């Protein structure tokens, strides 16, 4: 049997202008309906600014039994923020989500996996704001944001939260975050099966997707922070997304990440000092961040 995978959803409104039609509530409801039909509880990471504007969205997800986590205040990549603004934003976001959900909010997910060596200063602040776990790093070279060299299994930041690195599979020379939205949407299902077959027993497997990935009617928008090519990629293959999530939900599903973190709390996890990042090889240095620059 395939190993169990936690389902996570990053709820964000990426319209570049607020006079464009707002589709995020309808698309989030669509995903929450799918989860309810399948009887699956997920980790739902919500952008704080959106939760403030659309509180009903958080209330519904919490009422359905999902874990609520924070996906930043305004979906700005961490390296573009200073420490003071970052701490204020995630503290404010956590307090708001706790009010709306009635849950203790313990999980933080960075926008675009933007916890990288250049934003290592954020790690102690994530703990200071009250989060006990993070799922914010892509442990390989990435054309957007990646942190090559980090463990591929859950680890503990020294003096900080547990980190659940994004699951990766190596195909040839390339490491792919095969359970991530774009990859679920665009790659054949066989890639997911290969990844799950090769996953180590001590990995914590989680998939992520976004409400907008299910939206087949939205016009093309250029997104902030990721450039034209990545914006085009974000627009492709959306008609496949419902089927792909449906497949995941029929397979073996793991509990929300907060519960996995509770189970791991007493375990002897590898410890990583965020201020001493592993040396990057030349491939990683070349590949990291190239798409972001366009
Ligand atoms: Zn996001």
CSV table of C-alpha atoms and ligand atoms in Angstrom, one decimal:
chain,number,residue,atom,x,y,z
A,1,UNK,CA,0.0,0.0,0.0
A,2,UNK,CA,1.2,3.5,-0.8
A,3,UNK,CA,2.4,5.5,2.2
A,4,UNK,CA,-0.1,8.0,3.7
A,5,UNK,CA,0.0,11.6,2.6
A,6,UNK,CA,-1.3,14.6,4.5
A,7,UNK,CA,-3.4,16.9,2.3
A,8,UNK,CA,-2.7,20.6,2.7
A,9,UNK,CA,-4.3,23.6,1.0
A,10,UNK,CA,-2.7,27.1,0.8
A,11,UNK,CA,-5.6,29.6,0.7
A,12,UNK,CA,-4.6,32.8,-1.0
A,13,UNK,CA,-6.0,35.4,-3.3
A,14,UNK,CA,-3.4,36.2,-6.0
A,15,UNK,CA,-5.5,38.6,-8.1
A,16,UNK,CA,-3.1,41.4,-9.0
A,17,UNK,CA,-6.0,44.0,-8.6
A,18,UNK,CA,-9.1,44.0,-6.5
A,19,UNK,CA,-11.4,45.2,-9.3
A,20,UNK,CA,-11.0,41.7,-10.9
A,21,UNK,CA,-13.6,39.1,-10.0
A,22,UNK,CA,-12.9,37.5,-6.6
A,23,UNK,CA,-12.9,33.7,-7.0
A,24,UNK,CA,-11.1,32.4,-3.9
A,25,UNK,CA,-14.1,31.8,-1.7
A,26,UNK,CA,-16.0,29.7,-4.4
A,27,UNK,CA,-12.8,27.8,-5.2
A,28,UNK,CA,-12.0,27.1,-1.5
A,29,UNK,CA,-15.6,25.9,-1.0
A,30,UNK,CA,-15.2,23.5,-3.9
A,31,UNK,CA,-12.1,22.0,-2.4
A,32,UNK,CA,-13.6,21.8,1.1
A,33,UNK,CA,-16.7,20.1,-0.4
A,34,UNK,CA,-14.3,17.5,-2.0
A,35,UNK,CA,-12.6,16.9,1.3
A,36,UNK,CA,-15.9,16.6,3.1
A,37,UNK,CA,-17.2,14.1,0.6
A,38,UNK,CA,-14.0,12.0,1.0
A,39,UNK,CA,-14.1,12.3,4.8
A,40,UNK,CA,-10.6,13.8,4.8
A,41,UNK,CA,-9.3,16.3,7.4
A,42,UNK,CA,-6.5,18.5,6.0
A,43,UNK,CA,-4.2,21.3,7.1
A,44,UNK,CA,-5.6,24.6,5.7
A,45,UNK,CA,-3.0,27.4,5.6
A,46,UNK,CA,-4.7,30.8,5.2
A,47,UNK,CA,-3.3,34.2,4.3
A,48,UNK,CA,-4.1,36.5,7.2
A,49,UNK,CA,-5.2,39.5,5.1
A,50,UNK,CA,-7.7,37.2,3.3
A,51,UNK,CA,-8.9,35.7,6.5
A,52,UNK,CA,-9.6,39.3,7.8
A,53,UNK,CA,-11.6,40.1,4.6
A,54,UNK,CA,-13.4,36.7,4.3
A,55,UNK,CA,-13.6,35.3,7.9
A,56,UNK,CA,-16.4,32.9,6.9
A,57,UNK,CA,-13.8,30.9,4.9
A,58,UNK,CA,-11.8,30.1,8.0
A,59,UNK,CA,-14.8,29.4,10.1
A,60,UNK,CA,-16.1,26.9,7.6
A,61,UNK,CA,-12.8,25.1,7.3
A,62,UNK,CA,-12.5,24.9,11.1
A,63,UNK,CA,-16.1,23.7,11.5
A,64,UNK,CA,-15.4,21.0,9.0
A,65,UNK,CA,-12.7,19.7,11.3
A,66,UNK,CA,-9.6,20.9,9.5
A,67,UNK,CA,-6.5,22.2,11.1
A,68,UNK,CA,-6.0,25.9,10.5
A,69,UNK,CA,-2.5,27.3,9.9
A,70,UNK,CA,-1.0,30.6,8.8
A,71,UNK,CA,0.2,31.2,5.2
A,72,UNK,CA,1.7,34.6,6.0
A,73,UNK,CA,-0.2,37.9,6.4
A,74,UNK,CA,0.0,39.2,2.8
A,75,UNK,CA,1.8,36.5,0.8
A,76,UNK,CA,5.0,38.4,0.5
A,77,UNK,CA,8.2,36.2,0.2
A,78,UNK,CA,10.1,36.2,3.5
A,79,UNK,CA,13.4,37.5,2.0
A,80,UNK,CA,11.7,40.7,0.9
A,81,UNK,CA,10.6,41.5,4.5
A,82,UNK,CA,12.6,42.7,7.4
A,83,UNK,CA,12.6,40.8,10.7
A,84,UNK,CA,10.4,43.4,12.6
A,85,UNK,CA,7.7,43.4,9.9
A,86,UNK,CA,7.8,39.6,9.6
A,87,UNK,CA,7.3,39.0,13.3
A,88,UNK,CA,4.5,41.6,13.5
A,89,UNK,CA,2.7,40.1,10.5
A,90,UNK,CA,2.8,36.4,11.6
A,91,UNK,CA,1.9,37.3,15.2
A,92,UNK,CA,-1.1,39.3,14.0
A,93,UNK,CA,-2.1,36.5,11.5
A,94,UNK,CA,-1.9,33.8,14.2
A,95,UNK,CA,-4.0,35.8,16.6
A,96,UNK,CA,-6.7,36.4,14.0
A,97,UNK,CA,-6.8,32.8,12.9
A,98,UNK,CA,-7.1,31.6,16.5
A,99,UNK,CA,-10.0,34.0,17.0
A,100,UNK,CA,-11.8,32.8,13.9
A,101,UNK,CA,-11.2,29.1,14.2
A,102,UNK,CA,-11.3,28.6,18.0
A,103,UNK,CA,-8.2,26.5,17.6
A,104,UNK,CA,-4.7,26.9,18.8
A,105,UNK,CA,-2.8,27.7,15.6
A,106,UNK,CA,0.6,25.9,15.6
A,107,UNK,CA,1.5,25.7,12.0
A,108,UNK,CA,3.2,28.2,9.7
A,109,UNK,CA,3.8,27.9,6.0
A,110,UNK,CA,5.9,30.5,4.2
A,111,UNK,CA,4.6,31.9,0.9
A,112,UNK,CA,6.3,30.1,-2.1
A,113,UNK,CA,8.5,28.0,0.3
A,114,UNK,CA,10.5,31.2,0.8
A,115,UNK,CA,12.3,30.1,3.9
A,116,UNK,CA,15.7,30.0,2.4
A,117,UNK,CA,19.3,30.7,3.6
A,118,UNK,CA,18.8,34.4,3.0
A,119,UNK,CA,15.8,34.4,5.3
A,120,UNK,CA,17.3,32.1,8.0
A,121,UNK,CA,16.7,35.0,10.5
A,122,UNK,CA,13.0,34.1,10.3
A,123,UNK,CA,13.3,30.7,12.1
A,124,UNK,CA,13.5,31.9,15.7
A,125,UNK,CA,10.8,34.5,15.0
A,126,UNK,CA,8.4,31.7,13.8
A,127,UNK,CA,8.9,30.1,17.3
A,128,UNK,CA,8.6,33.5,19.0
A,129,UNK,CA,5.3,34.1,17.4
A,130,UNK,CA,4.0,30.8,18.9
A,131,UNK,CA,4.3,28.3,16.1
A,132,UNK,CA,5.5,24.8,16.9
A,133,UNK,CA,6.0,23.7,13.4
A,134,UNK,CA,6.7,25.0,9.9
A,135,UNK,CA,6.4,23.5,6.5
A,136,UNK,CA,8.2,26.2,4.6
A,137,UNK,CA,11.3,24.8,2.9
A,138,UNK,CA,11.9,23.1,-0.4
A,139,UNK,CA,15.1,21.0,0.4
A,140,UNK,CA,16.7,21.2,-3.1
A,141,UNK,CA,17.6,23.6,-5.9
A,142,UNK,CA,14.6,25.4,-7.1
A,143,UNK,CA,14.0,28.0,-9.9
A,144,UNK,CA,11.9,29.9,-7.3
A,145,UNK,CA,12.9,29.4,-3.6
A,146,UNK,CA,14.8,26.4,-2.4
A,147,UNK,CA,17.2,25.4,0.4
A,148,UNK,CA,19.4,22.6,-0.9
A,149,UNK,CA,21.1,20.3,1.5
A,150,UNK,CA,18.5,20.3,4.2
A,151,UNK,CA,17.2,16.9,5.5
A,152,UNK,CA,14.4,15.4,3.5
A,153,UNK,CA,12.7,14.1,6.7
A,154,UNK,CA,11.2,16.1,9.5
A,155,UNK,CA,13.8,17.9,11.5
A,156,UNK,CA,14.0,20.4,14.3
A,157,UNK,CA,15.5,23.9,13.9
A,158,UNK,CA,17.9,24.4,16.8
A,159,UNK,CA,15.9,26.2,19.5
A,160,UNK,CA,12.9,26.4,17.2
A,161,UNK,CA,10.0,24.6,15.5
A,162,UNK,CA,9.8,21.3,13.8
A,163,UNK,CA,10.1,21.6,10.0
A,164,UNK,CA,8.3,19.4,7.6
A,165,UNK,CA,10.3,19.8,4.3
A,166,UNK,CA,8.5,19.6,1.1
A,167,UNK,CA,8.6,16.0,-0.2
A,168,UNK,CA,10.9,15.5,-3.2
A,169,UNK,CA,11.7,12.7,-5.7
A,170,UNK,CA,14.8,12.5,-7.8
A,171,UNK,CA,14.2,11.7,-11.5
A,172,UNK,CA,17.4,11.5,-13.4
A,173,UNK,CA,19.4,14.6,-12.4
A,174,UNK,CA,16.3,16.6,-11.2
A,175,UNK,CA,14.7,16.8,-7.8
A,176,UNK,CA,11.0,17.4,-8.1
A,177,UNK,CA,8.5,18.4,-5.3
A,178,UNK,CA,6.2,15.8,-6.8
A,179,UNK,CA,3.3,16.3,-4.4
A,180,UNK,CA,3.2,20.1,-5.0
A,181,UNK,CA,0.3,21.8,-6.8
A,182,UNK,CA,2.1,22.6,-10.1
A,183,UNK,CA,3.6,19.1,-10.3
A,184,UNK,CA,0.4,17.3,-9.4
A,185,UNK,CA,-1.3,19.4,-12.1
A,186,UNK,CA,1.1,19.0,-14.9
A,187,UNK,CA,3.0,15.7,-14.4
A,188,UNK,CA,1.6,12.2,-15.2
A,189,UNK,CA,0.3,10.4,-12.2
A,190,UNK,CA,3.1,7.9,-12.6
A,191,UNK,CA,5.5,10.4,-11.2
A,192,UNK,CA,3.5,10.6,-8.0
A,193,UNK,CA,3.5,6.8,-7.8
A,194,UNK,CA,7.3,6.6,-8.3
A,195,UNK,CA,7.8,9.2,-5.6
A,196,UNK,CA,5.6,7.4,-3.1
A,197,UNK,CA,7.3,4.1,-3.8
A,198,UNK,CA,10.7,5.6,-3.2
A,199,UNK,CA,9.8,7.6,-0.1
A,200,UNK,CA,11.8,6.8,3.0
A,201,UNK,CA,9.9,5.4,6.0
A,202,UNK,CA,10.8,8.4,8.1
A,203,UNK,CA,9.7,11.1,5.7
A,204,UNK,CA,6.5,13.0,6.5
A,205,UNK,CA,4.6,13.1,3.2
A,206,UNK,CA,2.4,16.0,2.4
A,207,UNK,CA,0.8,17.3,-0.7
A,208,UNK,CA,-0.2,21.0,-1.3
A,209,UNK,CA,-2.5,22.7,-3.6
A,210,UNK,CA,-4.2,26.1,-3.9
A,211,UNK,CA,-7.9,27.0,-4.6
A,212,UNK,CA,-6.9,28.9,-7.8
A,213,UNK,CA,-5.5,25.7,-9.3
A,214,UNK,CA,-9.0,24.3,-9.5
A,215,UNK,CA,-10.3,27.4,-11.4
A,216,UNK,CA,-10.7,26.7,-15.0
A,217,UNK,CA,-12.6,30.0,-15.7
A,218,UNK,CA,-10.1,32.5,-14.4
A,219,UNK,CA,-8.4,34.7,-17.0
A,220,UNK,CA,-4.6,34.7,-17.1
A,221,UNK,CA,-3.0,37.1,-14.6
A,222,UNK,CA,0.6,38.0,-14.1
A,223,UNK,CA,1.3,37.2,-10.4
A,224,UNK,CA,3.5,39.4,-8.2
A,225,UNK,CA,6.9,38.0,-7.2
A,226,UNK,CA,7.2,35.1,-9.6
A,227,UNK,CA,7.6,36.6,-13.1
A,228,UNK,CA,5.9,35.9,-16.4
A,229,UNK,CA,7.0,32.3,-17.0
A,230,UNK,CA,6.0,31.1,-13.6
A,231,UNK,CA,2.7,32.9,-13.9
A,232,UNK,CA,2.0,31.1,-17.2
A,233,UNK,CA,2.9,27.8,-15.5
A,234,UNK,CA,0.4,28.6,-12.7
A,235,UNK,CA,-2.3,29.0,-15.3
A,236,UNK,CA,-1.8,25.7,-17.1
A,237,UNK,CA,-3.4,22.3,-16.5
A,238,UNK,CA,-6.2,23.5,-14.2
A,239,UNK,CA,-8.8,21.2,-15.7
A,240,UNK,CA,-6.7,18.2,-14.4
A,241,UNK,CA,-6.5,19.4,-10.8
A,242,UNK,CA,-9.9,18.1,-9.5
A,243,UNK,CA,-9.1,14.6,-10.8
A,244,UNK,CA,-5.6,14.7,-9.3
A,245,UNK,CA,-6.8,15.7,-5.9
A,246,UNK,CA,-9.6,13.1,-6.2
A,247,UNK,CA,-7.0,10.4,-6.7
A,248,UNK,CA,-5.0,11.5,-3.7
A,249,UNK,CA,-8.1,11.5,-1.5
A,250,UNK,CA,-8.9,7.9,-2.5
A,251,UNK,CA,-5.4,6.8,-1.6
A,252,UNK,CA,-4.0,6.6,2.0
A,253,UNK,CA,-4.4,9.9,3.7
A,254,UNK,CA,-2.4,11.0,6.8
A,255,UNK,CA,-3.7,13.3,9.5
A,256,UNK,CA,-3.2,17.1,9.5
A,257,UNK,CA,0.4,18.2,10.0
A,258,UNK,CA,-0.3,19.6,13.5
A,259,UNK,CA,-1.2,16.1,14.7
A,260,UNK,CA,1.9,14.6,13.0
A,261,UNK,CA,4.0,17.3,14.8
A,262,UNK,CA,2.4,16.3,18.1
A,263,UNK,CA,3.3,12.7,17.5
A,264,UNK,CA,6.9,13.6,16.6
A,265,UNK,CA,7.4,16.1,19.5
A,266,UNK,CA,9.2,13.5,21.8
A,267,UNK,CA,11.2,12.0,19.0
A,268,UNK,CA,14.9,12.3,18.4
A,269,UNK,CA,14.8,14.4,15.2
A,270,UNK,CA,17.8,15.7,13.4
A,271,UNK,CA,18.7,19.2,14.5
A,272,UNK,CA,19.6,22.0,12.0
A,273,UNK,CA,21.1,25.3,12.8
A,274,UNK,CA,19.5,27.8,10.4
A,275,UNK,CA,22.6,30.1,10.5
A,276,UNK,CA,24.9,27.4,9.3
A,277,UNK,CA,23.3,26.3,6.1
A,278,UNK,CA,24.9,23.4,4.2
A,279,UNK,CA,27.3,24.3,1.4
A,280,UNK,CA,25.6,24.6,-1.9
A,281,UNK,CA,27.0,22.7,-4.9
A,282,UNK,CA,27.4,24.6,-8.2
A,283,UNK,CA,24.2,23.1,-9.7
A,284,UNK,CA,22.2,24.3,-6.7
A,285,UNK,CA,23.8,27.8,-6.9
A,286,UNK,CA,23.1,28.0,-10.6
A,287,UNK,CA,19.5,26.7,-10.4
A,288,UNK,CA,18.4,28.5,-7.3
A,289,UNK,CA,16.1,31.5,-7.9
A,290,UNK,CA,16.6,31.7,-11.7
A,291,UNK,CA,12.9,31.8,-12.5
A,292,UNK,CA,12.3,34.4,-9.8
A,293,UNK,CA,14.7,36.8,-11.5
A,294,UNK,CA,12.7,37.0,-14.7
B,1,LIG,ZN1,1.1,30.6,-1.4
